[in-house]
Amino acid sequence: MHPHLACFNPACRARFDINQVIYNCPNCGGLLEAQYDFRGAEPAAWKKTWRERRMDNSPLSQSGVWRYRELFPFLEDTMQVTTLREGNTPILNAPLAAQYGGLTRIAFKHQGFNPTGSFKDNGMTAGAAQARSLGMKRVACVSTGNTSASMAAYASAGGLAPLIFIPHGNISYGKLAQALEYGAKTFQVEANFDQILALVRVLAERLGIYLLNSINPFRIEGQKSIVIEMMDQRNWHVPDWIVLPGGNLGNVSAFGKGLREMKQVGLIDKLPRLAVVQAEGSSPFYEYMTEGVGKTGFRAQTNPETLATAIKIGDPVSWPKAQFEIETTNGIVERATEQEIADAKAVIGRCGIGCEPASAASLAGIRKLTAAGVIDRDADVVAVLTGNVLKDPDYIFKYHTGQLRAPNDTPINATFGNKPIMAPNDADKLAELIG
Ligand code: F0G
């Protein structure tokens, strides 16, 4: 059986050629996923090969994504790969954050160490490789910022023309600046993320542009490498929980698929529980999973609001996959307020680690889940920090100087604020101030 695309809808499960340019099932509209025949898997040999590749200087082996390509063998020819040495992100211990989160220990898998500063690079190298192997010339995405920064970099590095559509005024300058610097043709559209996505899907088809949004199944394949590398770094010892923020829900879908496949081929012996944390003002998946399943069904939110702009999404495309992965891993969905996210972020900063606002939802959620007794105090927890601290410096400055306000204009308390101190040009006065 060759790699193929399959409809994720259990009532359909139609199969398509892996190289067909489709983003949804042509029969039923369901989400698509890549499927492989893993019957010849050799988990022990693979583990050894993956370790050896770390010592090999070829670009493909140095990539923390392509090193694990046996688990996503959709490319006929790896010559199409553009790598910027993505992945290879550290797992960091943070005692202060553990204490804040109500845990005895915590480990952060920090995806902000990626070439463009977010986890999107793990998926983008895969999506861009598929675009090149299909012979595409132009690629497009709608983005709250990180996807566009990543796509711009991988497209430009690989000789593809990047087209970016972003909600006007709603992405951080750090991310917009990256898209411009990496040479993307950038459209700021007067609409929200969900509305723009609908627009771009029509345009992609009409103009023959390849879509690299998270609906693209190959990006999900690349993002599986985040949990594969995590398990490799932990010597294949599975944690009790993996906690991550949720927006469009592509990442949790990728984690779940990667974990299931690792278990299927015998790389790991059990599944960790997955916890997704959303921002309270943008939490349609939380609402669905806590109240809607079997009752109201999934309901999109028309006016999502959060300062964590990366996860300001009211109509997450991947919710059916995310639901399946949460249910399969006996996981949970939590949500956190603007204040909770801001404070958790400052605590992660004080650990000397730092992250962007959306990433801090992980720790904010953990704090609530330990308080509620859902996560044990002594549990082995890996929280994923999805983006780099420098993605949104404006937010940081406002928080520490007490100027941050929630979208509904309530002030955010600078609980862990750290204001810069105005100082005169005078050694004695400065000595006094230093104390
Ligand atoms: N954290 C960060 C920093 C993100 O940029 C995103 C998504 C998420 C978490 C949520 O991940 O969508 O897979 O559930 N950013 C997208 C973007 C939507 O366009 O950059 P998800």
PDB file of N, CA, C and O and ligand atoms in Angstrom, residues 119-120 142-148 175 193 223 245-252 310-311 313 356 358-359 386-387, ligand 1:
ATOM      1  N   PHE A 119       6.575  26.747  16.492  1.00  0.00           N
ATOM      2  CA  PHE A 119       6.392  25.337  16.098  1.00  0.00           C
ATOM      3  C   PHE A 119       5.959  25.178  14.646  1.00  0.00           C
ATOM      4  O   PHE A 119       5.991  24.068  14.105  1.00  0.00           O
ATOM      5  N   LYS A 120       5.542  26.254  14.027  1.00  0.00           N
ATOM      6  CA  LYS A 120       5.051  26.143  12.651  1.00  0.00           C
ATOM      7  C   LYS A 120       6.137  25.640  11.692  1.00  0.00           C
ATOM      8  O   LYS A 120       5.824  25.055  10.663  1.00  0.00           O
ATOM      9  N   VAL A 142      -3.492  31.817   5.361  1.00  0.00           N
ATOM     10  CA  VAL A 142      -4.101  32.828   6.212  1.00  0.00           C
ATOM     11  C   VAL A 142      -3.491  32.567   7.561  1.00  0.00           C
ATOM     12  O   VAL A 142      -3.271  31.422   7.925  1.00  0.00           O
ATOM     13  N   SER A 143      -3.236  33.604   8.311  1.00  0.00           N
ATOM     14  CA  SER A 143      -2.489  33.348   9.526  1.00  0.00           C
ATOM     15  C   SER A 143      -2.707  34.391  10.587  1.00  0.00           C
ATOM     16  O   SER A 143      -2.965  35.555  10.291  1.00  0.00           O
ATOM     17  N   THR A 144      -2.599  33.951  11.829  1.00  0.00           N
ATOM     18  CA  THR A 144      -2.558  34.902  12.936  1.00  0.00           C
ATOM     19  C   THR A 144      -1.111  35.337  13.174  1.00  0.00           C
ATOM     20  O   THR A 144      -0.816  35.964  14.174  1.00  0.00           O
ATOM     21  N   GLY A 145      -0.218  34.971  12.278  1.00  0.00           N
ATOM     22  CA  GLY A 145       1.136  35.501  12.317  1.00  0.00           C
ATOM     23  C   GLY A 145       2.262  34.499  12.188  1.00  0.00           C
ATOM     24  O   GLY A 145       3.166  34.676  11.374  1.00  0.00           O
ATOM     25  N   ASN A 146       2.231  33.459  12.988  1.00  0.00           N
ATOM     26  CA  ASN A 146       3.357  32.523  12.973  1.00  0.00           C
ATOM     27  C   ASN A 146       3.405  31.658  11.718  1.00  0.00           C
ATOM     28  O   ASN A 146       4.478  31.408  11.165  1.00  0.00           O
ATOM     29  N   THR A 147       2.245  31.208  11.282  1.00  0.00           N
ATOM     30  CA  THR A 147       2.222  30.402  10.064  1.00  0.00           C
ATOM     31  C   THR A 147       2.771  31.224   8.900  1.00  0.00           C
ATOM     32  O   THR A 147       3.543  30.729   8.077  1.00  0.00           O
ATOM     33  N   SER A 148       2.392  32.493   8.844  1.00  0.00           N
ATOM     34  CA  SER A 148       2.845  33.319   7.723  1.00  0.00           C
ATOM     35  C   SER A 148       4.343  33.566   7.784  1.00  0.00           C
ATOM     36  O   SER A 148       5.025  33.517   6.759  1.00  0.00           O
ATOM     37  N   LYS A 175       5.769  39.300  14.032  1.00  0.00           N
ATOM     38  CA  LYS A 175       5.395  38.290  13.030  1.00  0.00           C
ATOM     39  C   LYS A 175       5.204  38.929  11.651  1.00  0.00           C
ATOM     40  O   LYS A 175       5.658  38.393  10.637  1.00  0.00           O
ATOM     41  N   PHE A 193      -9.782  36.153  10.976  1.00  0.00           N
ATOM     42  CA  PHE A 193      -9.081  34.969  10.488  1.00  0.00           C
ATOM     43  C   PHE A 193     -10.020  34.006   9.749  1.00  0.00           C
ATOM     44  O   PHE A 193      -9.730  33.557   8.632  1.00  0.00           O
ATOM     45  N   GLN A 223       4.401  18.342  11.772  1.00  0.00           N
ATOM     46  CA  GLN A 223       4.233  18.700  13.186  1.00  0.00           C
ATOM     47  C   GLN A 223       4.244  17.478  14.103  1.00  0.00           C
ATOM     48  O   GLN A 223       4.478  17.617  15.306  1.00  0.00           O
ATOM     49  N   PRO A 245      -1.323  24.892  23.903  1.00  0.00           N
ATOM     50  CA  PRO A 245      -2.404  25.820  23.590  1.00  0.00           C
ATOM     51  C   PRO A 245      -3.140  25.384  22.335  1.00  0.00           C
ATOM     52  O   PRO A 245      -2.563  24.695  21.485  1.00  0.00           O
ATOM     53  N   GLY A 246      -4.393  25.789  22.202  1.00  0.00           N
ATOM     54  CA  GLY A 246      -5.180  25.418  21.025  1.00  0.00           C
ATOM     55  C   GLY A 246      -5.807  26.620  20.363  1.00  0.00           C
ATOM     56  O   GLY A 246      -6.415  27.469  21.014  1.00  0.00           O
ATOM     57  N   GLY A 247      -5.628  26.717  19.030  1.00  0.00           N
ATOM     58  CA  GLY A 247      -6.254  27.777  18.244  1.00  0.00           C
ATOM     59  C   GLY A 247      -7.046  27.125  17.134  1.00  0.00           C
ATOM     60  O   GLY A 247      -8.219  26.786  17.270  1.00  0.00           O
ATOM     61  N   ASN A 248      -6.354  26.877  16.032  1.00  0.00           N
ATOM     62  CA  ASN A 248      -6.981  26.201  14.902  1.00  0.00           C
ATOM     63  C   ASN A 248      -7.010  24.689  15.111  1.00  0.00           C
ATOM     64  O   ASN A 248      -7.582  23.939  14.329  1.00  0.00           O
ATOM     65  N   LEU A 249      -6.324  24.217  16.119  1.00  0.00           N
ATOM     66  CA  LEU A 249      -6.319  22.821  16.575  1.00  0.00           C
ATOM     67  C   LEU A 249      -5.557  21.862  15.660  1.00  0.00           C
ATOM     68  O   LEU A 249      -5.755  20.645  15.721  1.00  0.00           O
ATOM     69  N   GLY A 250      -4.690  22.403  14.829  1.00  0.00           N
ATOM     70  CA  GLY A 250      -3.836  21.553  13.999  1.00  0.00           C
ATOM     71  C   GLY A 250      -2.777  20.851  14.833  1.00  0.00           C
ATOM     72  O   GLY A 250      -2.467  19.683  14.605  1.00  0.00           O
ATOM     73  N   ASN A 251      -2.240  21.558  15.812  1.00  0.00           N
ATOM     74  CA  ASN A 251      -1.133  20.990  16.567  1.00  0.00           C
ATOM     75  C   ASN A 251      -1.575  19.806  17.419  1.00  0.00           C
ATOM     76  O   ASN A 251      -0.910  18.774  17.448  1.00  0.00           O
ATOM     77  N   VAL A 252      -2.695  19.943  18.094  1.00  0.00           N
ATOM     78  CA  VAL A 252      -3.161  18.810  18.910  1.00  0.00           C
ATOM     79  C   VAL A 252      -3.513  17.626  18.008  1.00  0.00           C
ATOM     80  O   VAL A 252      -3.269  16.464  18.359  1.00  0.00           O
ATOM     81  N   ALA A 310      -2.259  34.844  18.539  1.00  0.00           N
ATOM     82  CA  ALA A 310      -1.950  33.607  17.807  1.00  0.00           C
ATOM     83  C   ALA A 310      -3.107  32.607  17.873  1.00  0.00           C
ATOM     84  O   ALA A 310      -3.294  31.810  16.960  1.00  0.00           O
ATOM     85  N   ILE A 311      -3.871  32.671  18.982  1.00  0.00           N
ATOM     86  CA  ILE A 311      -4.962  31.690  19.146  1.00  0.00           C
ATOM     87  C   ILE A 311      -6.332  32.377  19.124  1.00  0.00           C
ATOM     88  O   ILE A 311      -7.308  31.886  19.666  1.00  0.00           O
ATOM     89  N   ILE A 313      -9.032  32.537  17.294  1.00  0.00           N
ATOM     90  CA  ILE A 313      -9.691  31.820  16.204  1.00  0.00           C
ATOM     91  C   ILE A 313     -11.030  31.290  16.703  1.00  0.00           C
ATOM     92  O   ILE A 313     -11.084  30.569  17.701  1.00  0.00           O
ATOM     93  N   GLU A 356       5.820  33.479  23.863  1.00  0.00           N
ATOM     94  CA  GLU A 356       4.817  34.461  23.456  1.00  0.00           C
ATOM     95  C   GLU A 356       3.497  34.198  24.196  1.00  0.00           C
ATOM     96  O   GLU A 356       3.328  33.130  24.798  1.00  0.00           O
ATOM     97  N   ALA A 358       0.326  33.280  23.572  1.00  0.00           N
ATOM     98  CA  ALA A 358      -0.458  32.053  23.366  1.00  0.00           C
ATOM     99  C   ALA A 358       0.205  30.853  24.044  1.00  0.00           C
ATOM    100  O   ALA A 358      -0.480  29.988  24.616  1.00  0.00           O
ATOM    101  N   SER A 359       1.531  30.798  24.001  1.00  0.00           N
ATOM    102  CA  SER A 359       2.252  29.657  24.562  1.00  0.00           C
ATOM    103  C   SER A 359       2.007  29.520  26.061  1.00  0.00           C
ATOM    104  O   SER A 359       1.970  28.412  26.600  1.00  0.00           O
ATOM    105  N   THR A 386       4.884  27.234  22.340  1.00  0.00           N
ATOM    106  CA  THR A 386       4.761  27.202  20.888  1.00  0.00           C
ATOM    107  C   THR A 386       5.527  28.306  20.165  1.00  0.00           C
ATOM    108  O   THR A 386       5.859  28.169  18.998  1.00  0.00           O
ATOM    109  N   GLY A 387       5.796  29.424  20.877  1.00  0.00           N
ATOM    110  CA  GLY A 387       6.441  30.545  20.177  1.00  0.00           C
ATOM    111  C   GLY A 387       7.428  31.309  21.042  1.00  0.00           C
ATOM    112  O   GLY A 387       7.333  31.337  22.273  1.00  0.00           O
TER     113      GLY A 387
HETATM  114  N1  F0G B   1       0.630  28.952  19.693  1.00  0.00           N
HETATM  115  C1  F0G B   1       1.100  29.769  18.738  1.00  0.00           C
HETATM  116  C2  F0G B   1       2.279  30.602  19.060  1.00  0.00           C
HETATM  117  C3  F0G B   1       0.470  29.825  17.477  1.00  0.00           C
HETATM  118  O1  F0G B   1       0.934  30.636  16.539  1.00  0.00           O
HETATM  119  C4  F0G B   1      -0.678  29.033  17.243  1.00  0.00           C
HETATM  120  C5  F0G B   1      -1.376  29.069  15.968  1.00  0.00           C
HETATM  121  C6  F0G B   1      -1.114  28.181  18.274  1.00  0.00           C
HETATM  122  C7  F0G B   1      -0.430  28.172  19.475  1.00  0.00           C
HETATM  123  C8  F0G B   1      -2.274  27.296  18.112  1.00  0.00           C
HETATM  124  O2  F0G B   1      -1.976  26.178  17.330  1.00  0.00           O
HETATM  125  O3  F0G B   1      -3.713  26.466  15.605  1.00  0.00           O
HETATM  126  O4  F0G B   1      -2.446  24.336  15.821  1.00  0.00           O
HETATM  127  O5  F0G B   1      -4.124  24.988  17.542  1.00  0.00           O
HETATM  128  N2  F0G B   1      -1.168  29.923  15.064  1.00  0.00           N
HETATM  129  C9  F0G B   1      -1.765  29.867  13.736  1.00  0.00           C
HETATM  130  C10 F0G B   1      -1.106  30.860  12.818  1.00  0.00           C
HETATM  131  C11 F0G B   1      -3.209  29.825  13.679  1.00  0.00           C
HETATM  132  O6  F0G B   1      -1.739  31.296  11.848  1.00  0.00           O
HETATM  133  O7  F0G B   1       0.066  31.165  12.988  1.00  0.00           O
HETATM  134  P1  F0G B   1      -3.132  25.441  16.513  1.00  0.00           P
END
